[in-house]
Short mmCIF file of C-alpha atoms and ligand atoms in Angstrom, two decimals:
data_model
loop_
_atom_site.label_atom_id
_atom_site.label_comp_id
_atom_site.label_asym_id
_atom_site.label_seq_id
_atom_site.Cartn_x
_atom_site.Cartn_y
_atom_site.Cartn_z
CA MET A 16 -111.43 55.46 -48.75
CA LEU A 17 -114.47 53.71 -47.02
CA ARG A 18 -116.20 57.29 -46.52
CA TYR A 19 -115.85 57.69 -50.36
CA ILE A 20 -117.31 54.17 -50.92
CA VAL A 21 -120.41 55.03 -48.46
CA VAL A 22 -120.93 58.30 -50.22
CA LEU A 23 -120.91 56.28 -54.06
CA LEU A 24 -123.25 53.90 -52.67
CA GLY A 25 -125.43 56.76 -51.04
CA LEU A 26 -125.40 58.46 -54.35
CA ALA A 27 -126.13 55.21 -56.45
CA PHE A 28 -128.99 54.31 -54.10
CA SER A 29 -130.42 57.75 -54.12
CA MET A 30 -130.61 57.55 -57.82
CA ILE A 31 -132.75 54.31 -57.42
CA ILE A 32 -134.75 55.26 -54.39
CA PRO A 33 -136.99 58.09 -54.39
CA PHE A 34 -136.15 59.69 -50.84
CA PRO A 35 -133.05 60.94 -49.62
CA LEU A 36 -131.17 57.45 -48.11
CA PHE A 37 -128.08 59.47 -46.86
CA ALA A 38 -129.83 62.71 -45.73
CA ASP A 39 -127.95 64.80 -43.43
CA ILE A 40 -130.12 63.74 -40.31
CA SER A 41 -127.21 65.00 -38.30
CA SER A 42 -127.57 68.62 -39.07
CA THR A 43 -131.12 69.14 -37.59
CA ASN A 44 -132.27 66.12 -35.62
CA VAL A 45 -129.55 65.27 -33.09
CA ILE A 46 -129.23 67.45 -29.73
CA CYS A 47 -126.37 66.95 -27.31
CA ILE A 48 -127.64 67.74 -23.79
CA ASP A 49 -124.74 68.19 -21.33
CA PRO A 50 -125.67 68.31 -17.76
CA GLY A 51 -123.08 70.19 -15.88
CA HIS A 52 -120.37 69.10 -13.45
CA PRO A 53 -118.18 67.14 -12.48
CA SER A 54 -115.45 68.29 -14.38
CA GLU A 55 -112.19 69.82 -14.29
CA SER A 56 -114.03 72.94 -13.22
CA GLY A 57 -115.53 71.36 -10.36
CA HIS A 58 -118.43 70.25 -8.70
CA GLY A 59 -120.49 73.10 -8.79
CA THR A 60 -122.73 74.56 -6.54
CA ALA A 61 -125.46 73.59 -4.17
CA GLY A 62 -128.71 74.75 -2.60
CA ARG A 63 -129.83 73.67 0.57
CA HIS A 64 -131.67 70.67 -0.51
CA ILE A 65 -130.36 69.98 -4.00
CA THR A 66 -126.89 70.02 -5.33
CA GLU A 67 -126.28 71.82 -9.12
CA ILE A 68 -124.82 68.19 -10.30
CA ASP A 69 -128.18 66.63 -9.24
CA ALA A 70 -130.36 69.49 -10.28
CA ALA A 71 -129.05 69.68 -13.99
CA TRP A 72 -128.82 65.82 -14.16
CA ASP A 73 -132.67 65.81 -13.30
CA VAL A 74 -133.72 68.22 -15.86
CA SER A 75 -131.47 66.66 -18.38
CA LEU A 76 -133.41 63.35 -18.30
CA LEU A 77 -136.48 65.07 -18.57
CA LEU A 78 -135.23 67.01 -21.46
CA LYS A 79 -134.36 64.04 -23.33
CA GLN A 80 -137.64 62.31 -22.74
CA ASP A 81 -139.24 65.81 -24.27
CA LEU A 82 -136.92 65.93 -27.05
CA ILE A 83 -137.44 62.34 -27.88
CA ALA A 84 -140.99 62.85 -27.94
CA ASP A 85 -140.73 65.40 -30.60
CA GLY A 86 -138.62 63.30 -32.68
CA PHE A 87 -134.73 64.41 -31.95
CA THR A 88 -131.78 62.01 -31.69
CA VAL A 89 -130.26 63.10 -28.21
CA VAL A 90 -126.71 62.28 -27.07
CA SER A 91 -125.51 63.24 -23.57
CA THR A 92 -122.40 64.00 -22.33
CA LYS A 93 -122.64 61.99 -19.17
CA SER A 94 -124.31 58.70 -18.12
CA SER A 95 -124.37 59.02 -14.90
CA ALA A 96 -125.17 61.95 -12.59
CA GLU A 97 -121.59 61.96 -10.59
CA GLU A 98 -119.71 60.71 -13.86
CA PHE A 99 -116.10 62.99 -13.86
CA VAL A 100 -116.22 64.28 -17.85
CA THR A 101 -113.80 67.10 -18.62
CA ASN A 102 -115.39 70.00 -20.82
CA LYS A 103 -112.97 69.11 -23.62
CA GLN A 104 -114.80 65.86 -23.76
CA ARG A 105 -117.91 67.23 -23.39
CA ALA A 106 -117.49 69.45 -26.67
CA GLU A 107 -116.25 66.33 -28.22
CA THR A 108 -119.26 64.35 -27.40
CA ALA A 109 -121.53 67.23 -29.23
CA ASN A 110 -118.83 66.99 -32.29
CA ASN A 111 -118.58 63.77 -32.73
CA ALA A 112 -122.59 63.27 -32.89
CA HIS A 113 -122.67 66.66 -35.32
CA ALA A 114 -125.47 67.79 -33.19
CA ALA A 115 -127.44 70.56 -34.27
CA LEU A 116 -127.25 72.12 -30.79
CA MET A 117 -125.27 71.61 -27.87
CA ILE A 118 -127.27 72.68 -24.68
CA ARG A 119 -125.45 72.94 -21.31
CA LEU A 120 -127.54 72.64 -18.15
CA HIS A 121 -125.88 74.53 -15.01
CA CYS A 122 -127.11 76.26 -11.79
CA ASP A 123 -125.94 79.94 -10.57
CA ALA A 124 -124.45 80.81 -7.22
CA ASP A 125 -125.28 84.69 -6.99
CA ALA A 126 -127.48 87.17 -5.29
CA GLY A 127 -129.83 87.32 -7.80
CA THR A 128 -132.87 84.89 -8.80
CA GLY A 129 -133.70 83.69 -12.37
CA ILE A 130 -132.91 82.01 -15.55
CA ALA A 131 -129.80 83.33 -18.05
CA SER A 132 -128.61 81.80 -21.05
CA TYR A 133 -124.77 82.18 -22.82
CA ALA A 134 -123.10 81.61 -25.65
CA PRO A 135 -119.76 82.76 -26.96
CA ASP A 136 -119.16 85.74 -28.82
CA ARG A 137 -115.57 85.65 -29.83
CA GLN A 138 -112.91 83.05 -29.65
CA GLY A 139 -111.10 82.10 -26.70
CA VAL A 140 -107.99 80.12 -25.70
CA VAL A 141 -107.32 77.44 -23.53
CA ASN A 142 -104.19 75.18 -23.41
CA GLY A 143 -102.94 76.63 -26.60
CA VAL A 144 -106.09 75.66 -28.49
CA HIS A 145 -108.10 78.67 -30.07
CA GLY A 146 -111.83 78.46 -30.34
CA PRO A 147 -114.71 78.39 -31.45
CA SER A 148 -114.57 78.98 -35.24
CA GLN A 149 -116.31 82.30 -36.45
CA THR A 150 -119.14 80.04 -37.79
CA VAL A 151 -120.02 78.38 -34.63
CA ILE A 152 -119.75 81.91 -32.95
CA ASP A 153 -122.29 83.46 -35.42
CA GLU A 154 -124.54 80.27 -35.16
CA SER A 155 -124.45 80.05 -31.49
CA GLN A 156 -125.18 83.77 -30.86
CA ALA A 157 -128.07 83.30 -33.29
CA ALA A 158 -129.22 80.47 -31.59
CA LEU A 159 -129.30 82.35 -27.97
CA LYS A 160 -131.48 84.94 -29.12
CA VAL A 161 -134.36 82.80 -30.34
CA PHE A 162 -133.47 79.86 -27.63
CA HIS A 163 -133.74 82.43 -24.69
CA ALA A 164 -137.09 84.20 -26.10
CA ALA A 165 -138.77 80.88 -26.41
CA LEU A 166 -137.43 79.56 -22.97
CA ILE A 167 -138.83 82.62 -21.26
CA LYS A 168 -142.09 82.71 -22.71
CA SER A 169 -142.54 79.11 -22.45
CA LEU A 170 -141.62 79.43 -18.64
CA ASP A 171 -144.45 82.24 -18.26
CA GLY A 172 -142.85 83.73 -15.29
CA LEU A 173 -142.16 80.71 -13.28
CA LEU A 174 -138.39 81.94 -13.33
CA ALA A 175 -137.36 85.71 -13.53
CA ASP A 176 -135.69 86.59 -17.05
CA ARG A 177 -131.94 87.37 -15.85
CA GLY A 178 -131.28 87.89 -19.68
CA MET A 179 -128.49 86.76 -22.25
CA PHE A 180 -124.98 86.91 -22.06
CA ALA A 181 -121.50 86.26 -23.88
CA ASP A 182 -119.56 83.44 -22.02
CA THR A 183 -117.07 86.25 -21.12
CA SER A 184 -119.36 87.25 -18.44
CA THR A 185 -118.50 84.15 -16.64
CA ARG A 186 -115.55 83.71 -14.35
CA ILE A 187 -113.69 80.99 -16.80
CA GLY A 188 -115.08 82.76 -20.13
CA GLY A 189 -113.83 86.31 -18.68
CA LYS A 190 -110.33 84.73 -18.27
CA GLN A 191 -110.26 82.75 -21.56
CA GLY A 192 -112.25 84.37 -23.98
CA ALA A 193 -114.73 81.82 -23.49
CA LEU A 194 -115.67 78.64 -21.77
CA THR A 195 -113.82 75.61 -22.30
CA GLY A 196 -116.88 73.59 -23.68
CA SER A 197 -117.49 76.73 -26.28
CA ILE A 198 -113.31 76.66 -27.25
CA TYR A 199 -113.57 73.16 -28.31
CA SER A 200 -117.15 73.45 -29.75
CA LYS A 201 -117.68 72.55 -33.60
CA VAL A 202 -121.29 73.27 -33.04
CA PRO A 203 -123.43 75.49 -31.99
CA VAL A 204 -123.44 76.01 -28.15
CA VAL A 205 -125.78 77.31 -25.70
CA LEU A 206 -125.05 77.08 -21.60
CA VAL A 207 -128.49 77.60 -19.57
CA GLU A 208 -127.98 78.77 -15.54
CA MET A 209 -131.18 77.62 -14.93
CA CYS A 210 -131.69 78.81 -11.54
CA VAL A 211 -129.85 80.80 -8.59
CA LEU A 212 -129.37 77.72 -6.51
CA THR A 213 -128.41 79.54 -3.83
CA ASN A 214 -131.40 81.53 -3.75
CA PRO A 215 -134.13 79.62 -1.81
CA HIS A 216 -137.00 80.66 -4.17
CA ASP A 217 -135.33 79.06 -7.20
CA GLU A 218 -134.04 76.17 -5.23
CA ALA A 219 -137.73 75.29 -4.23
CA ILE A 220 -138.76 75.58 -7.96
CA ILE A 221 -135.74 73.17 -9.12
CA ASP A 222 -136.27 70.98 -6.21
CA SER A 223 -139.73 70.23 -7.18
CA ALA A 224 -140.93 67.47 -9.87
CA ASP A 225 -143.35 70.21 -11.17
CA GLY A 226 -140.60 72.72 -11.49
CA GLN A 227 -138.38 70.57 -13.35
CA ARG A 228 -140.99 69.62 -15.77
CA LYS A 229 -141.57 72.87 -16.63
CA ILE A 230 -138.03 74.06 -16.96
CA ALA A 231 -137.40 70.81 -19.13
CA ALA A 232 -140.42 72.28 -21.20
CA ALA A 233 -139.11 75.45 -21.55
CA LEU A 234 -135.84 74.03 -22.58
CA THR A 235 -137.63 72.13 -25.16
CA ALA A 236 -139.20 74.93 -26.43
CA GLY A 237 -135.75 76.99 -26.54
CA VAL A 238 -134.24 74.08 -28.26
CA LYS A 239 -136.93 73.38 -30.68
CA ALA A 240 -136.85 77.58 -31.81
CA ALA A 241 -133.05 77.54 -32.15
CA VAL A 242 -133.15 74.73 -34.34
CA ALA A 243 -136.01 75.88 -36.32
CA CYS A 244 -133.89 79.00 -36.83
CA GLU A 245 -131.04 77.22 -37.64
CA SER A 246 -132.30 74.97 -40.43
CA LYS A 247 -133.73 78.60 -42.35
CA GLN A 248 -130.34 79.78 -42.57
ZN1 LIG B 312 -121.87 75.11 -13.41
#
């Protein structure tokens, strides 16, 4: 009921005031940043000098600053580096904020080098819950392409381009059909493996203030490209 009153008041005001007082800012201006781990899927990986938790947290703070400077409203799924948040709760933070994009920050453990982006390309199932919707899948796939292209362009060779993948290429996504955070997401979602933390070359980049700043700037470029593409749809 309250919702209808608010809508009616909004309509009444919009007839009087010559700008959209109750414009849907949520669909274009809110970005949800999800610094990976700790969650039910563990504490993540670690390099020799920095953990995945700290790398994702450090970059998330810089990304938040950059996005706010660019006029976005930012919500974060965590309020401290070590806060335990389940992947379902992380998705719910993005859903409740009606985020234009949920950007999930991780680091990989692998033999390779470089940065990679992931998005759901089909529905998965976890605890009997099926998701995300086909709309979210389509929007995530569209976001993934422009996000990753802008990310790589901005990095300008700092990190190698490992490419774009579906959630199913990950261990958990392969089992479930999509990552848990994607299954529960009602907004477009992209996950970035920012580097291979077990590779000393990659670790040195994300363990440096300059490297973190450049990665955050590249993520910002990716987010802006993805949101600009969304608003055209
Ligand atoms: Zn991770």
